[in-house]
Coordinates of C-alpha atoms and ligand atoms in Angstrom, one line a residue:
M1 CA -39.9 153.2 168.8
L2 CA -41.4 152.6 171.9
E3 CA -40.9 148.3 170.8
D4 CA -37.1 148.7 170.6
L5 CA -37.7 150.2 175.0
T6 CA -39.8 146.7 175.7
I7 CA -37.6 143.2 176.5
T8 CA -39.6 140.8 174.0
S9 CA -40.2 137.3 174.5
H10 CA -38.1 136.8 172.1
Q11 CA -35.6 138.0 173.5
E12 CA -36.3 137.1 176.8
T13 CA -36.2 133.3 175.8
W14 CA -32.6 133.9 174.1
L15 CA -31.1 135.6 177.8
W16 CA -33.3 132.4 179.3
I17 CA -30.8 130.0 176.8
G18 CA -27.8 132.4 177.5
T19 CA -28.7 131.6 181.7
I20 CA -29.1 127.9 181.1
G21 CA -26.0 127.7 178.4
M22 CA -23.5 129.2 180.6
A23 CA -24.8 127.0 184.2
L24 CA -24.2 123.6 182.4
G25 CA -21.2 124.9 180.6
A26 CA -20.2 125.7 184.2
I27 CA -20.5 122.2 185.5
A28 CA -18.6 120.4 182.2
I29 CA -15.8 122.5 183.1
L30 CA -15.6 121.8 186.5
A31 CA -16.1 118.2 186.0
L32 CA -13.7 118.4 183.5
G33 CA -10.8 120.2 184.8
R34 CA -10.7 117.3 187.7
G35 CA -7.2 116.0 188.2
L36 CA -5.6 118.8 186.7
G37 CA -2.5 119.2 189.6
N38 CA -0.9 121.7 188.8
H39 CA -3.3 123.6 186.4
A40 CA -6.4 123.2 188.5
H41 CA -5.9 127.5 187.7
H42 CA -7.0 127.4 184.1
A43 CA -10.1 125.2 185.1
V44 CA -10.9 128.0 188.4
A45 CA -11.0 130.5 185.7
S46 CA -12.7 129.3 183.7
F47 CA -15.2 127.8 185.9
F48 CA -16.0 131.2 186.7
V49 CA -16.2 132.3 184.0
C50 CA -19.0 130.7 183.2
A51 CA -20.8 130.8 186.6
I52 CA -20.4 135.2 186.4
A53 CA -22.3 134.7 183.1
A54 CA -24.4 133.1 184.2
C55 CA -25.6 135.1 186.8
F56 CA -25.7 137.9 185.0
Y57 CA -27.7 136.3 181.5
L58 CA -30.7 135.5 184.6
L59 CA -30.4 139.1 186.2
M60 CA -30.7 140.5 182.2
A61 CA -33.9 137.5 181.6
F62 CA -35.1 138.2 184.9
G63 CA -35.6 142.0 183.2
Q64 CA -33.1 143.5 185.5
G65 CA -29.7 143.9 183.5
D66 CA -31.2 146.5 181.3
L67 CA -32.1 150.4 181.5
I68 CA -33.9 153.4 179.5
V69 CA -31.2 156.3 179.0
T70 CA -32.6 159.2 177.4
A71 CA -31.6 162.5 175.8
K72 CA -34.2 165.4 176.1
D73 CA -33.2 168.6 174.1
L74 CA -36.1 171.0 175.6
T75 CA -36.6 174.7 174.8
L76 CA -38.7 177.0 176.4
T77 CA -41.1 179.2 174.6
P78 CA -43.7 182.0 174.9
E79 CA -46.1 178.9 174.2
G80 CA -44.6 176.8 176.0
V81 CA -42.1 174.0 176.2
V82 CA -41.0 172.5 173.3
G83 CA -38.3 169.8 172.1
T84 CA -37.6 166.4 171.8
V85 CA -37.2 163.2 173.7
E86 CA -34.5 160.2 172.4
A87 CA -34.9 157.1 174.4
K88 CA -32.9 153.5 173.7
L89 CA -32.8 150.6 176.3
V90 CA -29.2 149.0 176.4
Y91 CA -28.0 146.5 178.3
F92 CA -25.7 147.6 180.8
A93 CA -25.3 144.1 182.5
R94 CA -22.8 142.6 179.3
Y95 CA -20.5 144.6 180.3
I96 CA -20.3 144.5 183.9
D97 CA -20.3 140.8 182.9
W98 CA -17.3 141.2 180.8
V99 CA -14.8 144.0 182.5
I100 CA -15.1 140.9 185.0
T101 CA -14.7 137.6 182.6
T102 CA -12.4 139.4 180.0
P103 CA -9.5 139.6 181.6
L104 CA -10.2 136.1 183.5
L105 CA -10.0 134.9 179.8
L106 CA -6.8 136.6 179.3
I107 CA -5.3 135.4 182.1
G108 CA -6.7 131.9 181.1
L109 CA -4.9 132.5 177.8
L110 CA -1.6 134.5 179.4
G111 CA -1.3 131.4 182.1
V112 CA -0.9 129.1 178.9
G113 CA 1.4 131.4 176.6
L114 CA 4.0 132.8 179.5
A115 CA 6.8 130.2 180.4
A116 CA 6.8 129.3 183.8
V117 CA 8.9 131.4 186.0
N118 CA 10.7 131.2 189.9
Q119 CA 10.8 133.9 191.5
A120 CA 14.3 135.4 191.2
G121 CA 15.0 137.2 187.3
E122 CA 13.5 139.8 185.1
A123 CA 11.1 136.6 183.9
V124 CA 8.4 137.6 186.7
R125 CA 8.6 140.8 186.1
E126 CA 8.3 140.5 182.0
R127 CA 4.9 138.6 183.1
T128 CA 3.3 140.4 185.4
G129 CA 3.8 143.5 183.3
L130 CA 2.6 141.6 180.4
V131 CA -0.8 140.8 182.0
A132 CA -1.0 143.9 183.9
G133 CA -1.2 146.3 180.0
V134 CA -3.0 143.4 178.8
I135 CA -5.5 143.7 181.9
G136 CA -5.8 147.6 181.2
A137 CA -6.3 147.8 178.1
D138 CA -9.0 145.2 178.1
I139 CA -10.8 146.6 180.9
L140 CA -10.5 150.1 179.2
M141 CA -12.0 148.4 175.8
I142 CA -15.1 147.3 178.0
V143 CA -15.6 150.6 180.1
T144 CA -15.0 153.2 177.0
G145 CA -17.3 150.7 175.0
L146 CA -20.1 150.8 178.0
F147 CA -19.7 154.9 177.6
G148 CA -20.5 154.8 173.5
A149 CA -23.5 152.4 174.4
L150 CA -24.6 154.9 177.0
S151 CA -23.7 157.6 174.2
L152 CA -27.3 159.5 172.3
D153 CA -24.7 161.8 170.5
S154 CA -23.5 159.9 167.9
T155 CA -19.9 161.8 168.2
H156 CA -19.6 160.9 171.5
K157 CA -20.8 157.3 171.0
Y158 CA -18.5 157.1 167.8
I159 CA -15.6 159.0 169.6
W160 CA -16.2 156.3 172.6
F161 CA -16.1 153.6 169.6
A162 CA -12.8 154.1 168.3
V163 CA -11.4 154.5 172.0
S164 CA -12.8 150.6 171.9
C165 CA -10.8 149.8 169.5
V166 CA -7.8 151.2 169.8
F167 CA -7.7 149.6 173.4
F168 CA -8.6 146.5 171.5
L169 CA -6.0 147.0 169.3
G170 CA -3.6 146.8 172.4
V171 CA -5.1 143.5 173.8
L172 CA -4.4 141.8 170.6
Y173 CA -0.5 143.3 170.7
V174 CA -0.1 141.6 173.3
V175 CA -2.0 138.8 172.5
W176 CA -0.7 138.1 169.1
G177 CA 3.0 139.1 169.9
P178 CA 4.9 139.2 173.1
V179 CA 3.4 136.8 174.4
R180 CA 2.8 134.5 171.4
A181 CA 6.1 134.5 170.9
S182 CA 7.1 132.9 174.8
A183 CA 4.3 130.6 173.5
K184 CA 6.6 129.1 170.7
A185 CA 10.1 129.6 172.3
Q186 CA 8.4 126.8 174.3
G187 CA 7.4 125.1 171.4
G188 CA 5.9 121.4 170.7
E189 CA 2.5 120.9 171.9
I190 CA 2.2 124.2 174.2
A191 CA 3.0 126.4 171.3
A192 CA 0.1 124.6 168.8
L193 CA -2.6 125.1 172.6
Y194 CA -1.3 128.6 172.4
D195 CA -2.2 129.4 168.7
K196 CA -5.4 127.2 168.7
L197 CA -6.8 129.3 171.6
L198 CA -5.2 132.6 170.0
Y199 CA -7.3 132.1 166.8
I200 CA -10.7 131.2 168.5
L201 CA -10.1 134.1 170.7
T202 CA -9.2 136.5 168.1
V203 CA -12.5 135.2 165.6
L204 CA -15.2 135.7 168.1
W205 CA -13.8 138.4 169.3
F206 CA -14.0 140.6 166.3
I207 CA -17.3 140.0 166.5
Y208 CA -18.2 142.1 169.0
P209 CA -17.4 145.3 167.5
I210 CA -18.7 144.6 165.0
L211 CA -22.6 143.1 166.2
W212 CA -21.7 146.4 168.3
L213 CA -21.7 148.8 165.3
L214 CA -24.3 146.9 163.4
G215 CA -26.8 146.3 166.5
T216 CA -28.5 149.1 168.2
E217 CA -25.7 150.6 170.3
G218 CA -24.3 151.6 166.6
T219 CA -25.9 152.4 163.4
E220 CA -29.7 150.1 164.4
A221 CA -29.0 148.3 161.0
I222 CA -30.3 144.3 162.8
S223 CA -33.3 144.7 165.5
L224 CA -32.3 144.8 169.1
N225 CA -33.4 140.5 169.1
A226 CA -31.2 139.4 166.1
E227 CA -28.4 141.7 168.6
V228 CA -29.1 139.9 171.1
T229 CA -29.8 136.4 169.7
V230 CA -26.3 136.5 168.1
F231 CA -25.0 137.9 171.2
A232 CA -25.8 135.5 173.3
I233 CA -24.7 132.6 170.4
I234 CA -21.1 134.6 170.7
D235 CA -20.8 134.9 174.6
L236 CA -21.2 130.7 174.6
L237 CA -18.5 130.5 172.4
A238 CA -16.1 132.3 173.8
K239 CA -16.9 131.9 177.1
V240 CA -18.5 128.3 177.7
G241 CA -16.1 126.9 174.0
F242 CA -12.4 128.3 174.6
G243 CA -12.9 127.0 177.9
L244 CA -13.7 123.9 177.6
V245 CA -10.6 123.7 174.4
L246 CA -8.8 125.1 177.1
V247 CA -9.2 122.5 180.3
T248 CA -8.6 120.2 177.5
G249 CA -5.8 121.3 175.6
V250 CA -4.6 121.7 179.6
K251 CA -5.5 118.5 181.1
K252 CA -4.1 116.7 177.9
L253 CA -0.6 118.7 178.4
S254 CA -0.3 118.1 182.1
S255 CA -1.0 113.8 181.8
A256 CA 2.1 114.5 178.6
G257 CA 4.1 115.6 181.3
E258 CA 3.6 113.1 183.7
K259 CA 4.4 110.6 181.8
A260 CA 7.4 112.1 181.1
S261 CA 8.6 112.8 183.9
A262 CA 7.6 109.4 185.0
A263 CA 9.8 107.8 182.0
A264 CA 12.8 109.8 182.8
P265 CA 13.7 108.2 186.3
A266 CA 13.7 105.2 184.3
A267 CA 15.8 106.3 181.8
A268 CA 17.6 107.0 184.6
A269 CA 18.0 104.0 186.6
E270 CA 19.1 102.5 182.6
Ligands
LIG1 C1 -16.8 146.8 172.8 C2 -17.1 148.5 172.3 C3 -17.3 148.6 170.8 C4 -15.6 148.2 170.3 C5 -14.8 147.4 171.1 C6 -16.0 146.6 171.7 C7 -15.3 145.0 172.0 C8 -16.1 144.4 173.2 C9 -15.5 142.7 173.0 C10 -15.6 141.8 173.5 C11 -15.9 140.7 174.1 C12 -16.4 140.1 174.8 C13 -16.1 139.0 175.3 C14 -17.3 137.9 176.5 C15 -17.5 136.4 176.8 O1 -18.7 136.6 176.4 C16 -17.5 146.8 173.9 C17 -18.5 145.6 172.1 C18 -13.8 147.0 170.2 C19 -14.1 142.4 172.3 C20 -15.0 137.8 174.6

């Protein structure tokens, strides 16, 4: 349908809501992240997650973040060329945003769950292995999701969807398996913060493949207008919401840590 190939004013409104929401989120995270000391990297990463998303939402609101994919099925007959041309609108900019920001979100989560380590010993290698593994799987999840979104042929599309889901399961395995075990081993507040972030991330991230399947990339059960609206809301929760919980959680941890180390010399002097 031709109306599915143009950006509607409804979509434009939600893309602007996304832009402004991400920009405000970035500013809020920057303000909250002041005084994080050793943990400032969490505020830096969360700030850039929102700032990057704000730029990509602006790109889409300007109408520069989408493209029309076409597939031609033409045959030459004695009467001339006959055939059909299929076309659909794809917001490709989402995938560029996600391929940069989802690794940063995962680094934030792993930064809480994995214990601080010194330069020597196995822990450094294990930590690097987990970070590299989760980022590799995540990048392939997004890239193969883009390949699926660009496919007009259903077989290709669902094969790419399945491949993307396999990498998604890989990401979930790392964050629910070894990293959660490491967070648990650190105990107390760290384990509690990790679990809170893990639940938020898992619930929100599961919505993406479902929406993809229901939306114009998949079965077209819901309109592009509805899809753009839900993606904007989920994106805001997964980036701004997650970032705020991460930064406030880490802030509490570091102030509790400071109190403990301030109390320690006093206790020793007694
Ligand atoms: C795709 C394609 C279909 C299969 C799967 C997908 C997963 C996407 C996810 C995206 C998360 C995005 C976030 C963005 C933050 O704003 C690519 C939709 C499994 C999990 C958190």
